[in-house]
PDB file of C-alpha atoms in Angstrom:
ATOM      1  CA  GLU A  43     -14.255 -12.572  -6.324  1.00 62.00           C
ATOM      2  CA  ALA A  44     -12.310 -10.249  -8.592  1.00 77.00           C
ATOM      3  CA  GLY A  45      -9.665  -8.090  -7.017  1.00 91.00           C
ATOM      4  CA  VAL A  46      -8.884  -4.463  -7.682  1.00 94.00           C
ATOM      5  CA  THR A  47      -8.176  -4.064 -11.377  1.00 95.00           C
ATOM      6  CA  GLN A  48      -6.278  -1.274 -13.024  1.00 96.00           C
ATOM      7  CA  PHE A  49      -5.827  -0.194 -16.615  1.00 96.00           C
ATOM      8  CA  PRO A  50      -3.480   0.314 -18.362  1.00 96.00           C
ATOM      9  CA  SER A  51      -0.811  -1.782 -16.713  1.00 94.00           C
ATOM     10  CA  HIS A  52       1.935   0.167 -18.464  1.00 95.00           C
ATOM     11  CA  SER A  53       1.928   3.498 -20.230  1.00 96.00           C
ATOM     12  CA  VAL A  54       4.697   5.500 -21.882  1.00 97.00           C
ATOM     13  CA  ILE A  55       3.842   9.047 -22.837  1.00 96.00           C
ATOM     14  CA  GLU A  56       5.698  12.192 -23.767  1.00 96.00           C
ATOM     15  CA  LYS A  57       6.001  15.162 -21.494  1.00 96.00           C
ATOM     16  CA  GLY A  58       3.007  17.414 -21.963  1.00 96.00           C
ATOM     17  CA  GLN A  59       0.624  14.671 -22.990  1.00 97.00           C
ATOM     18  CA  THR A  60      -2.372  13.448 -21.055  1.00 97.00           C
ATOM     19  CA  VAL A  61      -2.839  10.047 -19.482  1.00 97.00           C
ATOM     20  CA  THR A  62      -5.925   8.620 -17.840  1.00 98.00           C
ATOM     21  CA  LEU A  63      -5.657   5.698 -15.466  1.00 98.00           C
ATOM     22  CA  ARG A  64      -8.664   3.612 -14.563  1.00 97.00           C
ATOM     23  CA  CYS A  65      -9.426   1.597 -11.461  1.00 97.00           C
ATOM     24  CA  ASP A  66     -12.207  -0.863 -10.783  1.00 96.00           C
ATOM     25  CA  PRO A  67     -12.483  -1.610  -7.064  1.00 96.00           C
ATOM     26  CA  ILE A  68     -13.615  -4.834  -5.507  1.00 94.00           C
ATOM     27  CA  SER A  69     -17.378  -5.137  -5.810  1.00 91.00           C
ATOM     28  CA  GLY A  70     -19.142  -3.712  -2.778  1.00 88.00           C
ATOM     29  CA  HIS A  71     -16.194  -1.629  -1.620  1.00 90.00           C
ATOM     30  CA  ASP A  72     -17.339   1.917  -0.964  1.00 90.00           C
ATOM     31  CA  ASN A  73     -13.839   3.150  -0.267  1.00 91.00           C
ATOM     32  CA  LEU A  74     -11.435   3.691  -3.117  1.00 95.00           C
ATOM     33  CA  TYR A  75      -7.908   5.059  -2.835  1.00 95.00           C
ATOM     34  CA  TRP A  76      -5.128   6.174  -5.104  1.00 97.00           C
ATOM     35  CA  TYR A  77      -1.483   5.852  -4.101  1.00 96.00           C
ATOM     36  CA  ARG A  78       1.729   6.216  -6.055  1.00 95.00           C
ATOM     37  CA  ARG A  79       5.347   5.193  -5.759  1.00 93.00           C
ATOM     38  CA  VAL A  80       7.800   7.471  -7.472  1.00 89.00           C
ATOM     39  CA  MET A  81      11.448   6.639  -8.218  1.00 75.00           C
ATOM     40  CA  GLY A  82      11.729   3.762  -5.730  1.00 72.00           C
ATOM     41  CA  LYS A  83      10.606   5.875  -2.845  1.00 82.00           C
ATOM     42  CA  GLU A  84       7.874   5.033  -0.395  1.00 86.00           C
ATOM     43  CA  ILE A  85       4.306   4.522  -1.523  1.00 93.00           C
ATOM     44  CA  LYS A  86       2.387   7.716  -0.899  1.00 94.00           C
ATOM     45  CA  PHE A  87      -1.295   8.392  -0.479  1.00 93.00           C
ATOM     46  CA  LEU A  88      -2.984  10.571  -3.084  1.00 95.00           C
ATOM     47  CA  LEU A  89      -6.666  10.551  -2.269  1.00 94.00           C
ATOM     48  CA  HIS A  90      -9.612   8.654  -0.851  1.00 93.00           C
ATOM     49  CA  PHE A  91     -13.145   8.347  -2.192  1.00 94.00           C
ATOM     50  CA  VAL A  92     -16.136   7.217  -0.213  1.00 91.00           C
ATOM     51  CA  LYS A  93     -18.555   6.226  -2.917  1.00 93.00           C
ATOM     52  CA  GLU A  94     -18.485   9.199  -5.306  1.00 94.00           C
ATOM     53  CA  SER A  95     -17.312  11.772  -2.744  1.00 93.00           C
ATOM     54  CA  LYS A  96     -13.723  12.787  -2.105  1.00 93.00           C
ATOM     55  CA  GLN A  97     -13.097  12.068   1.571  1.00 90.00           C
ATOM     56  CA  ASP A  98      -9.459  13.131   1.596  1.00 90.00           C
ATOM     57  CA  GLU A  99      -7.439  14.539  -1.273  1.00 92.00           C
ATOM     58  CA  SER A 100      -4.573  15.883   0.786  1.00 91.00           C
ATOM     59  CA  GLY A 101      -2.004  13.835  -1.092  1.00 92.00           C
ATOM     60  CA  MET A 102      -2.723  15.121  -4.567  1.00 95.00           C
ATOM     61  CA  PRO A 103       0.510  16.781  -5.685  1.00 92.00           C
ATOM     62  CA  ASN A 104      -0.911  19.621  -7.793  1.00 92.00           C
ATOM     63  CA  ASN A 105      -3.751  20.628 -10.059  1.00 93.00           C
ATOM     64  CA  ARG A 106      -2.387  18.612 -12.959  1.00 96.00           C
ATOM     65  CA  PHE A 107      -3.948  15.598 -11.280  1.00 97.00           C
ATOM     66  CA  LEU A 108      -7.696  15.058 -11.433  1.00 97.00           C
ATOM     67  CA  ALA A 109      -9.479  12.098  -9.902  1.00 97.00           C
ATOM     68  CA  GLU A 110     -13.103  11.226 -10.449  1.00 97.00           C
ATOM     69  CA  ARG A 111     -15.448   8.511  -9.348  1.00 96.00           C
ATOM     70  CA  THR A 112     -18.743   9.218 -11.022  1.00 85.00           C
ATOM     71  CA  GLY A 113     -21.509   6.942  -9.799  1.00 87.00           C
ATOM     72  CA  GLY A 114     -19.356   5.590  -7.021  1.00 84.00           C
ATOM     73  CA  THR A 115     -18.063   2.631  -8.999  1.00 92.00           C
ATOM     74  CA  TYR A 116     -14.861   2.835 -11.001  1.00 96.00           C
ATOM     75  CA  SER A 117     -12.467   5.741 -10.730  1.00 98.00           C
ATOM     76  CA  THR A 118     -10.182   7.553 -13.116  1.00 98.00           C
ATOM     77  CA  LEU A 119      -7.024   9.497 -12.420  1.00 98.00           C
ATOM     78  CA  LYS A 120      -6.015  11.931 -15.137  1.00 98.00           C
ATOM     79  CA  VAL A 121      -2.634  13.581 -15.368  1.00 97.00           C
ATOM     80  CA  GLN A 122      -2.645  16.610 -17.638  1.00 96.00           C
ATOM     81  CA  PRO A 123      -0.129  17.735 -18.742  1.00 96.00           C
ATOM     82  CA  ALA A 124       2.254  15.006 -17.636  1.00 96.00           C
ATOM     83  CA  GLU A 125       5.708  15.940 -16.388  1.00 96.00           C
ATOM     84  CA  LEU A 126       8.841  13.827 -16.075  1.00 95.00           C
ATOM     85  CA  GLU A 127       8.519  13.652 -12.282  1.00 94.00           C
ATOM     86  CA  ASP A 128       5.112  12.016 -12.617  1.00 95.00           C
ATOM     87  CA  SER A 129       6.764   8.765 -13.663  1.00 96.00           C
ATOM     88  CA  GLY A 130       6.100   5.977 -11.232  1.00 94.00           C
ATOM     89  CA  VAL A 131       3.616   3.344 -10.255  1.00 94.00           C
ATOM     90  CA  TYR A 132       0.070   4.396  -9.496  1.00 97.00           C
ATOM     91  CA  PHE A 133      -1.762   2.015  -7.222  1.00 96.00           C
ATOM     92  CA  CYS A 134      -5.467   1.866  -6.717  1.00 96.00           C
ATOM     93  CA  ALA A 135      -6.938   0.231  -3.641  1.00 95.00           C
ATOM     94  CA  SER A 136     -10.320  -0.390  -2.103  1.00 93.00           C
ATOM     95  CA  SER A 137     -11.877  -1.414   1.173  1.00 90.00           C
ATOM     96  CA  GLN A 138     -15.223  -2.117   2.717  1.00 85.00           C
ATOM     97  CA  PRO A 139     -16.978   0.579   4.748  1.00 77.00           C
ATOM     98  CA  LEU A 140     -14.933   1.429   7.817  1.00 70.00           C
ATOM     99  CA  TYR A 141     -17.712   0.446  10.195  1.00 67.00           C
ATOM    100  CA  ARG A 142     -17.355  -3.137   9.076  1.00 64.00           C
ATOM    101  CA  THR A 143     -14.886  -5.413  10.813  1.00 61.00           C
ATOM    102  CA  ARG A 144     -12.769  -5.788   7.701  1.00 62.00           C
ATOM    103  CA  GLY A 145     -13.127  -2.174   6.686  1.00 63.00           C
ATOM    104  CA  ASN A 146      -9.639  -1.460   7.884  1.00 69.00           C
ATOM    105  CA  THR A 147      -8.053  -3.840   5.408  1.00 84.00           C
ATOM    106  CA  ILE A 148      -7.116  -2.179   2.161  1.00 89.00           C
ATOM    107  CA  TYR A 149      -6.665  -4.294  -0.966  1.00 91.00           C
ATOM    108  CA  PHE A 150      -4.432  -3.036  -3.728  1.00 93.00           C
ATOM    109  CA  GLY A 151      -4.364  -3.571  -7.447  1.00 93.00           C
ATOM    110  CA  GLU A 152      -1.353  -4.384  -9.584  1.00 92.00           C
ATOM    111  CA  GLY A 153      -0.604  -0.772 -10.286  1.00 94.00           C
ATOM    112  CA  SER A 154      -0.350   1.272 -13.456  1.00 96.00           C
ATOM    113  CA  TRP A 155       3.254   1.882 -14.408  1.00 94.00           C
ATOM    114  CA  LEU A 156       3.611   5.335 -15.938  1.00 96.00           C
ATOM    115  CA  THR A 157       6.724   6.510 -17.733  1.00 96.00           C
ATOM    116  CA  VAL A 158       6.897  10.099 -18.938  1.00 96.00           C
ATOM    117  CA  VAL A 159       9.683  10.743 -21.454  1.00 96.00           C
TER     118      VAL A 159
ATOM    119  CA  ALA B1493       3.674  12.824  13.159  1.00 78.00           C
ATOM    120  CA  GLN B1494       3.135   9.414  11.687  1.00 87.00           C
ATOM    121  CA  LYS B1495       6.109   7.588  10.296  1.00 93.00           C
ATOM    122  CA  VAL B1496       7.192   4.101   9.318  1.00 96.00           C
ATOM    123  CA  THR B1497      10.846   3.146   9.074  1.00 96.00           C
ATOM    124  CA  GLN B1498      12.182   0.084   7.342  1.00 96.00           C
ATOM    125  CA  ALA B1499      15.890   0.431   7.849  1.00 96.00           C
ATOM    126  CA  GLN B1500      16.812  -2.598   5.763  1.00 96.00           C
ATOM    127  CA  THR B1501      16.871  -1.600   2.122  1.00 95.00           C
ATOM    128  CA  GLU B1502      17.921  -4.982   0.763  1.00 96.00           C
ATOM    129  CA  ILE B1503      18.412  -8.392   2.287  1.00 97.00           C
ATOM    130  CA  SER B1504      19.857 -11.416   0.536  1.00 97.00           C
ATOM    131  CA  VAL B1505      19.575 -14.896   1.995  1.00 97.00           C
ATOM    132  CA  VAL B1506      20.018 -18.431   0.809  1.00 97.00           C
ATOM    133  CA  GLU B1507      17.009 -20.679   0.541  1.00 97.00           C
ATOM    134  CA  LYS B1508      15.936 -22.302   3.826  1.00 97.00           C
ATOM    135  CA  GLU B1509      17.447 -19.563   5.941  1.00 97.00           C
ATOM    136  CA  ASP B1510      15.235 -17.641   8.337  1.00 97.00           C
ATOM    137  CA  VAL B1511      14.979 -13.912   7.766  1.00 97.00           C
ATOM    138  CA  THR B1512      13.477 -11.066   9.780  1.00 98.00           C
ATOM    139  CA  LEU B1513      12.297  -7.817   8.235  1.00 98.00           C
ATOM    140  CA  ASP B1514      12.239  -4.895  10.622  1.00 98.00           C
ATOM    141  CA  CYS B1515       9.564  -2.242  10.921  1.00 98.00           C
ATOM    142  CA  VAL B1516       9.540   0.641  13.390  1.00 98.00           C
ATOM    143  CA  TYR B1517       6.631   3.056  13.530  1.00 97.00           C
ATOM    144  CA  GLU B1518       5.822   6.385  15.119  1.00 95.00           C
ATOM    145  CA  THR B1519       2.393   7.643  16.042  1.00 92.00           C
ATOM    146  CA  ARG B1520       0.811   9.612  18.852  1.00 89.00           C
ATOM    147  CA  ASP B1521      -2.519   7.876  18.451  1.00 87.00           C
ATOM    148  CA  THR B1522      -3.526   5.130  20.849  1.00 87.00           C
ATOM    149  CA  THR B1523      -5.650   3.468  18.202  1.00 86.00           C
ATOM    150  CA  TYR B1524      -3.835   2.478  15.063  1.00 90.00           C
ATOM    151  CA  TYR B1525      -3.346  -0.390  12.640  1.00 89.00           C
ATOM    152  CA  LEU B1526      -0.222  -1.942  11.233  1.00 93.00           C
ATOM    153  CA  PHE B1527       0.051  -3.815   7.978  1.00 94.00           C
ATOM    154  CA  TRP B1528       2.505  -5.810   5.939  1.00 96.00           C
ATOM    155  CA  TYR B1529       2.225  -6.029   2.175  1.00 95.00           C
ATOM    156  CA  LYS B1530       4.251  -8.074  -0.293  1.00 96.00           C
ATOM    157  CA  GLN B1531       5.095  -6.826  -3.771  1.00 93.00           C
ATOM    158  CA  PRO B1532       6.354  -9.703  -5.935  1.00 92.00           C
ATOM    159  CA  PRO B1533       8.011  -9.057  -9.312  1.00 88.00           C
ATOM    160  CA  SER B1534       4.582  -9.067 -10.963  1.00 84.00           C
ATOM    161  CA  GLY B1535       3.886  -5.743  -9.255  1.00 84.00           C
ATOM    162  CA  GLU B1536       0.704  -6.112  -7.251  1.00 86.00           C
ATOM    163  CA  LEU B1537       0.634  -5.318  -3.557  1.00 91.00           C
ATOM    164  CA  VAL B1538      -0.508  -8.403  -1.716  1.00 92.00           C
ATOM    165  CA  PHE B1539      -2.024  -7.959   1.726  1.00 91.00           C
ATOM    166  CA  LEU B1540      -0.347 -10.177   4.334  1.00 94.00           C
ATOM    167  CA  ILE B1541      -1.536  -9.078   7.744  1.00 91.00           C
ATOM    168  CA  ARG B1542      -3.324  -6.370   9.699  1.00 89.00           C
ATOM    169  CA  ARG B1543      -2.763  -5.850  13.419  1.00 89.00           C
ATOM    170  CA  ASN B1544      -4.541  -3.312  15.597  1.00 87.00           C
ATOM    171  CA  SER B1545      -2.876  -1.492  18.465  1.00 89.00           C
ATOM    172  CA  PHE B1546      -4.880  -3.275  21.137  1.00 86.00           C
ATOM    173  CA  ASP B1547      -3.804  -6.725  20.089  1.00 83.00           C
ATOM    174  CA  GLU B1548      -0.195  -7.475  20.917  1.00 80.00           C
ATOM    175  CA  GLN B1549      -0.433 -11.178  20.353  1.00 80.00           C
ATOM    176  CA  ASN B1550       2.094 -12.458  17.926  1.00 82.00           C
ATOM    177  CA  GLU B1551       0.727 -14.210  14.910  1.00 83.00           C
ATOM    178  CA  ILE B1552       1.918 -17.154  12.907  1.00 85.00           C
ATOM    179  CA  SER B1553       0.692 -18.135   9.490  1.00 86.00           C
ATOM    180  CA  GLY B1554       2.597 -21.030   8.021  1.00 92.00           C
ATOM    181  CA  ARG B1555       6.187 -19.934   7.527  1.00 94.00           C
ATOM    182  CA  TYR B1556       5.301 -16.320   8.311  1.00 95.00           C
ATOM    183  CA  SER B1557       5.243 -14.831  11.781  1.00 94.00           C
ATOM    184  CA  TRP B1558       4.860 -11.322  13.115  1.00 94.00           C
ATOM    185  CA  ASN B1559       6.169  -9.867  16.359  1.00 94.00           C
ATOM    186  CA  PHE B1560       4.315  -6.766  17.525  1.00 94.00           C
ATOM    187  CA  GLN B1561       5.934  -4.923  20.439  1.00 93.00           C
ATOM    188  CA  LYS B1562       4.388  -1.628  21.495  1.00 92.00           C
ATOM    189  CA  SER B1563       7.195  -0.979  23.992  1.00 92.00           C
ATOM    190  CA  THR B1564       9.647  -0.611  21.127  1.00 95.00           C
ATOM    191  CA  SER B1565       7.102   0.507  18.478  1.00 95.00           C
ATOM    192  CA  SER B1566       8.077  -2.370  16.272  1.00 96.00           C
ATOM    193  CA  PHE B1567       6.197  -4.797  14.086  1.00 96.00           C
ATOM    194  CA  ASN B1568       8.747  -7.217  12.699  1.00 96.00           C
ATOM    195  CA  PHE B1569       8.103  -9.914  10.148  1.00 96.00           C
ATOM    196  CA  THR B1570       9.934 -13.251  10.096  1.00 96.00           C
ATOM    197  CA  ILE B1571       9.975 -15.762   7.294  1.00 96.00           C
ATOM    198  CA  THR B1572      11.082 -19.208   8.391  1.00 96.00           C
ATOM    199  CA  ALA B1573      12.817 -21.533   5.955  1.00 97.00           C
ATOM    200  CA  SER B1574      12.739 -18.967   3.168  1.00 97.00           C
ATOM    201  CA  GLN B1575      11.977 -19.994  -0.399  1.00 97.00           C
ATOM    202  CA  VAL B1576      12.790 -18.429  -3.740  1.00 96.00           C
ATOM    203  CA  VAL B1577       9.114 -17.494  -4.142  1.00 95.00           C
ATOM    204  CA  ASP B1578       9.469 -15.252  -1.104  1.00 97.00           C
ATOM    205  CA  SER B1579      11.640 -12.911  -3.154  1.00 97.00           C
ATOM    206  CA  ALA B1580       9.800  -9.610  -3.263  1.00 97.00           C
ATOM    207  CA  VAL B1581       9.654  -6.123  -1.831  1.00 95.00           C
ATOM    208  CA  TYR B1582       7.951  -6.084   1.542  1.00 97.00           C
ATOM    209  CA  PHE B1583       6.234  -2.968   2.831  1.00 96.00           C
ATOM    210  CA  CYS B1584       5.205  -2.144   6.351  1.00 97.00           C
ATOM    211  CA  ALA B1585       2.404   0.398   6.725  1.00 95.00           C
ATOM    212  CA  LEU B1586       0.592   2.310   9.453  1.00 94.00           C
ATOM    213  CA  ARG B1587      -2.941   3.620   9.591  1.00 88.00           C
ATOM    214  CA  TRP B1588      -4.081   5.632  12.572  1.00 74.00           C
ATOM    215  CA  GLY B1589      -7.592   5.784  13.964  1.00 64.00           C
ATOM    216  CA  GLY B1590     -10.284   8.047  12.675  1.00 64.00           C
ATOM    217  CA  ALA B1591     -12.373   8.549   9.589  1.00 63.00           C
ATOM    218  CA  THR B1592      -9.458   8.586   7.244  1.00 68.00           C
ATOM    219  CA  ASN B1593      -8.133   5.282   6.011  1.00 73.00           C
ATOM    220  CA  LYS B1594      -4.822   6.690   4.837  1.00 85.00           C
ATOM    221  CA  LEU B1595      -1.826   4.381   5.019  1.00 91.00           C
ATOM    222  CA  ILE B1596       1.695   5.577   5.689  1.00 93.00           C
ATOM    223  CA  PHE B1597       4.204   3.222   4.121  1.00 95.00           C
ATOM    224  CA  GLY B1598       7.814   2.510   4.837  1.00 95.00           C
ATOM    225  CA  THR B1599      10.288   2.554   1.986  1.00 93.00           C
ATOM    226  CA  GLY B1600      10.170  -1.201   1.639  1.00 95.00           C
ATOM    227  CA  THR B1601      12.711  -3.986   2.016  1.00 96.00           C
ATOM    228  CA  LEU B1602      13.825  -5.921  -1.028  1.00 96.00           C
ATOM    229  CA  LEU B1603      14.266  -9.564  -0.093  1.00 97.00           C
ATOM    230  CA  ALA B1604      16.225 -11.758  -2.463  1.00 97.00           C
ATOM    231  CA  VAL B1605      16.201 -15.460  -1.717  1.00 97.00           C
ATOM    232  CA  GLN B1606      18.935 -17.291  -3.591  1.00 96.00           C
ATOM    233  CA  PRO B1607      18.509 -20.970  -4.493  1.00 94.00           C
TER     234      PRO B1607
END
């Protein structure tokens, strides 16, 4: 079974440009999450999708960040325009429905490393 | 408020030594879940264990063991006979009960196992 996959693995962009990160969750996982780790700090929650709906987007830092999950499959996270402080690792994760026994286990991808210069 | 504290920023040990990574959590919820994840140099976050608040049994998996103590709000992780491949950043995380599946992470502990 394939794990959570993310693309691109690394991205270097200039301040003011746009970057779009993609995440493919584990097949059958309704829940999809975005997290990020900035400057060696703790990993912080950004948002949570249940299928195509945003369940919780309380962690989104500002309106330069836009997450979508059309069709309830893969998700994209767009940063526009990117700022220097957006540099970090963006993790995508997925889990089964919460009513299932293993729904509480969240599986993470390898992360997309973003550098804004 | 929910919080996870990993006071050890970096730990360096020599191969075959035992090492314990500390994790202290704060939550007002009676139902919650604790996790440990490993982040090797390749970057992915690898799930190691999930423990719910109603299960205080300690768990052992090979060289890994976890000590969950609600009385001290701790969920410590011990690696026995450490190996170089154990070198990684280890994160402790907390998820409280409810519809949200949001994890609160600690700042991570960098473990370096020297040959």
